[in-house]
Amino acid sequence: MNHHTHVQSANHELRRSLDLDAEVFGAGLASALDLSGVTDPGVVVDLGAGTGTGSRLLHERFPEASVIAVDHDPEMLHLLKSQGFTAVAADLDEGFPQIPTEHIDLVWAASSLHHVADPTQLLSGIRHALAPGGSLVVVELATLPTFLSDPEQAALEQRCHEAADAQGWNQHPDWTNTLEDAGFTVTKTALSTRAPATAAARENAQHWLARLLRLENLSAEDRAALAHQVEVPAAELTLAPRAHRTVWVCTARE
């Protein structure tokens, strides 16, 4: 496989994984949006929009709103445009981008803030860009999603998650103080989502288990057990899919 083909394959895998996460655990994202209290926005911005999972959710919730999707990856921007979204190319490390609108009612940042080198600069830009009464919603995975329900397999999955934590997977701070320091009033909420064991959930489980197999710090015993689990046909997996997220709903202080 040449480099270009390898990159295409990796990008396809990432896109499929993001779409599966949204399909399987989308109810959790919808619940996060419920917490915002926003009911009839005119303009909504999706920061780090990626494949458009959040943008689609925002459009479904607010069909009359203008949804503007922001990302830095040319392939993702092309994908967003192909779905009909206004796509803005921006490096969030440089701050909040110039958005072609006079006011913004809602900024949605799901699993994107922890990728930013200078969150303070970005948050300051968001605060000044929001219309009076507008909201920022920040969403992060509290832990990696869990899938396996058999006690022995679930214990294996938990050990793999601990190994992933040790290697820095899904690292992000508690954003509360950072958001408050940026001039926001903040409400922090923990959300847990249970999902049915659908075909999409089974495929999603296989994606996550395969990713965990790439960890370098697994014991030989756990690696062998996980490799065996990865080979189990999706239809035979015993699942209880769960995702745990933290949501910060922020409004600018006067």
Tab-separated table of C-alpha atoms in Angstrom:
chain	number	residue	atom	x	y	z
A	1	MET	CA	0.000	0.000	0.000
A	2	ASN	CA	1.528	3.361	-1.005
A	3	HIS	CA	1.461	6.405	1.279
A	4	HIS	CA	-1.453	8.066	-0.522
A	5	THR	CA	-3.563	4.919	-0.346
A	6	HIS	CA	-2.651	4.467	3.317
A	7	VAL	CA	-3.747	8.029	4.130
A	8	GLN	CA	-6.999	7.542	2.205
A	9	SER	CA	-7.661	4.314	4.124
A	10	ALA	CA	-6.900	5.965	7.482
A	11	ASN	CA	-9.159	8.918	6.655
A	12	HIS	CA	-11.972	6.594	5.582
A	13	GLU	CA	-11.601	4.634	8.817
A	14	LEU	CA	-11.724	7.837	10.877
A	15	ARG	CA	-14.761	9.128	9.013
A	16	ARG	CA	-16.572	5.805	9.424
A	17	SER	CA	-15.739	5.669	13.129
A	18	LEU	CA	-17.022	9.227	13.716
A	19	ASP	CA	-20.214	8.517	11.818
A	20	LEU	CA	-20.779	5.284	13.759
A	21	ASP	CA	-20.237	7.059	17.083
A	22	ALA	CA	-22.848	9.627	16.093
A	23	GLU	CA	-25.316	6.983	14.911
A	24	VAL	CA	-24.935	4.790	17.983
A	25	PHE	CA	-24.635	7.467	20.664
A	26	GLY	CA	-26.433	10.328	18.933
A	27	ALA	CA	-29.062	10.464	21.671
A	28	GLY	CA	-26.343	11.638	24.037
A	29	LEU	CA	-25.376	14.477	21.715
A	30	ALA	CA	-29.030	15.423	21.382
A	31	SER	CA	-29.325	15.484	25.171
A	32	ALA	CA	-26.278	17.750	25.336
A	33	LEU	CA	-28.018	20.104	22.941
A	34	ASP	CA	-31.160	19.998	25.086
A	35	LEU	CA	-29.139	21.421	27.963
A	36	SER	CA	-28.251	24.536	25.967
A	37	GLY	CA	-31.726	26.002	26.350
A	38	VAL	CA	-31.427	27.399	22.823
A	39	THR	CA	-34.753	27.157	21.006
A	40	ASP	CA	-34.771	29.290	17.858
A	41	PRO	CA	-31.278	30.355	16.800
A	42	GLY	CA	-30.610	32.204	13.585
A	43	VAL	CA	-26.955	31.229	13.225
A	44	VAL	CA	-25.197	28.181	14.677
A	45	VAL	CA	-21.469	27.443	14.379
A	46	ASP	CA	-20.024	23.918	14.628
A	47	LEU	CA	-16.343	24.160	15.618
A	48	GLY	CA	-14.151	21.299	14.415
A	49	ALA	CA	-17.063	19.929	12.412
A	50	GLY	CA	-15.178	16.933	10.974
A	51	THR	CA	-17.485	14.643	9.009
A	52	GLY	CA	-20.511	16.775	9.865
A	53	THR	CA	-22.111	14.609	12.534
A	54	GLY	CA	-22.663	17.600	14.811
A	55	SER	CA	-23.650	19.852	11.924
A	56	ARG	CA	-26.329	17.373	10.862
A	57	LEU	CA	-27.635	17.176	14.427
A	58	LEU	CA	-27.772	20.972	14.615
A	59	HIS	CA	-29.575	21.200	11.284
A	60	GLU	CA	-32.120	18.582	12.336
A	61	ARG	CA	-32.776	20.391	15.612
A	62	PHE	CA	-32.856	23.879	14.091
A	63	PRO	CA	-33.946	23.478	10.450
A	64	GLU	CA	-34.505	27.224	10.011
A	65	ALA	CA	-31.047	28.160	11.317
A	66	SER	CA	-27.961	28.777	9.228
A	67	VAL	CA	-25.439	26.112	10.279
A	68	ILE	CA	-21.823	27.095	9.632
A	69	ALA	CA	-19.285	24.266	9.845
A	70	VAL	CA	-15.678	25.127	10.708
A	71	ASP	CA	-12.761	22.776	10.110
A	72	HIS	CA	-9.104	22.838	9.048
A	73	ASP	CA	-8.926	19.611	7.018
A	74	PRO	CA	-9.509	20.110	3.257
A	75	GLU	CA	-11.073	16.659	2.907
A	76	MET	CA	-13.500	17.325	5.754
A	77	LEU	CA	-14.345	20.752	4.312
A	78	HIS	CA	-15.161	19.144	0.970
A	79	LEU	CA	-17.333	16.582	2.740
A	80	LEU	CA	-19.148	19.317	4.671
A	81	LYS	CA	-19.815	21.324	1.513
A	82	SER	CA	-21.129	18.207	-0.218
A	83	GLN	CA	-23.745	17.961	2.548
A	84	GLY	CA	-24.904	21.514	1.873
A	85	PHE	CA	-23.281	23.262	4.815
A	86	THR	CA	-21.522	26.595	4.680
A	87	ALA	CA	-17.965	25.454	5.376
A	88	VAL	CA	-15.308	27.798	6.777
A	89	ALA	CA	-11.646	26.805	6.611
A	90	ALA	CA	-9.897	27.833	9.825
A	91	ASP	CA	-7.099	26.806	12.161
A	92	LEU	CA	-8.611	27.117	15.646
A	93	ASP	CA	-5.098	27.445	17.085
A	94	GLU	CA	-5.195	30.952	15.600
A	95	GLY	CA	-8.409	31.871	17.411
A	96	PHE	CA	-12.069	32.131	16.475
A	97	PRO	CA	-12.398	32.624	12.704
A	98	GLN	CA	-14.139	35.377	10.819
A	99	ILE	CA	-17.666	34.092	10.292
A	100	PRO	CA	-19.743	35.585	7.460
A	101	THR	CA	-22.592	36.746	9.677
A	102	GLU	CA	-23.381	39.656	11.975
A	103	HIS	CA	-24.422	37.544	14.945
A	104	ILE	CA	-24.012	34.012	16.288
A	105	ASP	CA	-26.578	32.479	18.624
A	106	LEU	CA	-24.956	29.119	19.369
A	107	VAL	CA	-21.414	27.756	19.149
A	108	TRP	CA	-21.122	23.959	19.364
A	109	ALA	CA	-17.709	22.475	20.239
A	110	ALA	CA	-17.974	18.692	20.556
A	111	SER	CA	-14.668	16.873	21.153
A	112	SER	CA	-12.790	19.751	19.533
A	113	LEU	CA	-11.660	22.142	22.279
A	114	HIS	CA	-8.987	19.773	23.600
A	115	HIS	CA	-7.261	19.862	20.202
A	116	VAL	CA	-6.707	23.621	20.407
A	117	ALA	CA	-3.262	24.883	21.409
A	118	ASP	CA	-4.576	28.110	22.984
A	119	PRO	CA	-8.151	27.619	24.218
A	120	THR	CA	-8.105	30.985	26.020
A	121	GLN	CA	-7.632	32.911	22.774
A	122	LEU	CA	-10.342	30.878	21.035
A	123	LEU	CA	-12.817	31.266	23.902
A	124	SER	CA	-12.268	35.013	24.041
A	125	GLY	CA	-13.125	35.211	20.352
A	126	ILE	CA	-16.254	33.110	20.847
A	127	ARG	CA	-17.426	35.281	23.729
A	128	HIS	CA	-17.136	38.450	21.653
A	129	ALA	CA	-18.765	36.833	18.610
A	130	LEU	CA	-21.857	35.525	20.412
A	131	ALA	CA	-25.033	37.575	20.178
A	132	PRO	CA	-26.538	38.773	23.486
A	133	GLY	CA	-28.077	35.732	25.143
A	134	GLY	CA	-26.115	33.360	22.919
A	135	SER	CA	-24.590	30.120	24.189
A	136	LEU	CA	-21.447	28.057	23.846
A	137	VAL	CA	-21.803	24.299	24.353
A	138	VAL	CA	-18.616	22.298	24.950
A	139	VAL	CA	-18.837	18.496	24.894
A	140	GLU	CA	-16.095	15.989	25.727
A	141	LEU	CA	-16.034	12.238	26.223
A	142	ALA	CA	-15.646	11.652	29.949
A	143	THR	CA	-14.296	8.168	29.223
A	144	LEU	CA	-13.888	6.013	26.156
A	145	PRO	CA	-17.160	4.290	25.184
A	146	THR	CA	-17.705	0.787	26.490
A	147	PHE	CA	-19.351	-2.030	24.570
A	148	LEU	CA	-18.784	-5.505	26.016
A	149	SER	CA	-21.296	-6.823	28.534
A	150	ASP	CA	-19.902	-10.239	29.481
A	151	PRO	CA	-18.183	-9.670	32.873
A	152	GLU	CA	-14.860	-11.189	31.823
A	153	GLN	CA	-14.831	-9.329	28.508
A	154	ALA	CA	-15.924	-6.085	30.180
A	155	ALA	CA	-13.026	-6.410	32.628
A	156	LEU	CA	-10.671	-6.841	29.662
A	157	GLU	CA	-12.140	-3.745	28.023
A	158	GLN	CA	-11.658	-1.784	31.254
A	159	ARG	CA	-7.982	-2.795	31.462
A	160	CYS	CA	-7.537	-1.693	27.856
A	161	HIS	CA	-9.106	1.663	28.702
A	162	GLU	CA	-6.691	2.045	31.607
A	163	ALA	CA	-3.816	1.343	29.217
A	164	ALA	CA	-5.237	3.932	26.815
A	165	ASP	CA	-5.457	6.490	29.627
A	166	ALA	CA	-1.819	5.819	30.483
A	167	GLN	CA	-0.893	6.602	26.865
A	168	GLY	CA	-2.820	9.863	26.890
A	169	TRP	CA	-5.899	8.883	24.923
A	170	ASN	CA	-8.886	11.216	25.326
A	171	GLN	CA	-6.961	13.642	27.519
A	172	HIS	CA	-8.703	16.901	28.304
A	173	PRO	CA	-9.010	19.083	31.401
A	174	ASP	CA	-12.094	20.020	33.336
A	175	TRP	CA	-12.903	23.108	31.278
A	176	THR	CA	-14.935	24.829	33.998
A	177	ASN	CA	-12.267	27.218	35.296
A	178	THR	CA	-10.949	27.991	31.811
A	179	LEU	CA	-14.446	28.832	30.606
A	180	GLU	CA	-15.211	30.962	33.653
A	181	ASP	CA	-11.909	32.809	33.285
A	182	ALA	CA	-12.874	33.556	29.673
A	183	GLY	CA	-15.959	35.412	30.911
A	184	PHE	CA	-18.654	32.751	30.809
A	185	THR	CA	-21.199	31.595	33.346
A	186	VAL	CA	-20.915	27.810	33.216
A	187	THR	CA	-23.173	24.865	33.988
A	188	LYS	CA	-21.418	21.489	33.946
A	189	THR	CA	-23.415	18.275	33.482
A	190	ALA	CA	-22.478	14.594	33.234
A	191	LEU	CA	-24.427	12.592	30.652
A	192	SER	CA	-24.541	8.836	30.172
A	193	THR	CA	-26.059	7.186	27.123
A	194	ARG	CA	-27.067	3.562	26.769
A	195	ALA	CA	-27.559	2.359	23.229
A	196	PRO	CA	-29.209	-0.753	21.815
A	197	ALA	CA	-27.067	-3.497	20.297
A	198	THR	CA	-27.856	-2.599	16.696
A	199	ALA	CA	-25.797	-3.551	13.646
A	200	ALA	CA	-24.196	-0.099	13.795
A	201	ALA	CA	-23.320	-0.625	17.462
A	202	ARG	CA	-21.689	-3.946	16.615
A	203	GLU	CA	-19.637	-2.360	13.846
A	204	ASN	CA	-18.728	0.496	16.161
A	205	ALA	CA	-17.595	-1.968	18.823
A	206	GLN	CA	-15.353	-3.686	16.300
A	207	HIS	CA	-13.826	-0.338	15.320
A	208	TRP	CA	-13.044	0.554	18.938
A	209	LEU	CA	-11.675	-2.871	19.840
A	210	ALA	CA	-9.382	-2.763	16.802
A	211	ARG	CA	-8.143	0.684	17.865
A	212	LEU	CA	-7.419	-0.581	21.375
A	213	LEU	CA	-5.371	-3.402	19.892
A	214	ARG	CA	-2.890	-0.768	18.658
A	215	LEU	CA	-1.965	0.160	22.234
A	216	GLU	CA	1.693	-0.498	22.943
A	217	ASN	CA	1.370	-1.027	26.688
A	218	LEU	CA	-1.032	-3.973	26.832
A	219	SER	CA	0.086	-7.085	28.625
A	220	ALA	CA	0.735	-10.076	26.391
A	221	GLU	CA	-2.241	-11.842	27.928
A	222	ASP	CA	-4.604	-8.930	27.363
A	223	ARG	CA	-3.323	-8.408	23.832
A	224	ALA	CA	-4.028	-12.039	22.972
A	225	ALA	CA	-7.488	-11.877	24.544
A	226	LEU	CA	-8.300	-8.625	22.764
A	227	ALA	CA	-7.027	-9.962	19.427
A	228	HIS	CA	-9.358	-12.925	19.868
A	229	GLN	CA	-12.233	-10.571	20.653
A	230	VAL	CA	-11.546	-8.511	17.544
A	231	GLU	CA	-11.918	-11.653	15.445
A	232	VAL	CA	-15.352	-12.492	16.870
A	233	PRO	CA	-18.026	-11.905	14.185
A	234	ALA	CA	-19.996	-8.750	14.876
A	235	ALA	CA	-23.269	-10.678	15.113
A	236	GLU	CA	-21.860	-12.767	17.971
A	237	LEU	CA	-20.708	-9.874	20.170
A	238	THR	CA	-22.555	-9.546	23.471
A	239	LEU	CA	-22.994	-5.818	23.869
A	240	ALA	CA	-24.240	-3.161	26.249
A	241	PRO	CA	-22.998	0.041	24.539
A	242	ARG	CA	-22.520	3.046	26.801
A	243	ALA	CA	-20.998	6.483	26.346
A	244	HIS	CA	-20.231	9.006	29.061
A	245	ARG	CA	-19.878	12.683	28.211
A	246	THR	CA	-19.331	15.925	30.057
A	247	VAL	CA	-21.225	18.992	28.857
A	248	TRP	CA	-20.463	22.608	29.680
A	249	VAL	CA	-23.210	25.098	28.776
A	250	CYS	CA	-21.819	28.626	28.770
A	251	THR	CA	-23.350	32.072	28.518
A	252	ALA	CA	-21.339	35.290	28.414
A	253	ARG	CA	-21.339	37.308	31.616
A	254	GLU	CA	-22.372	40.955	31.338
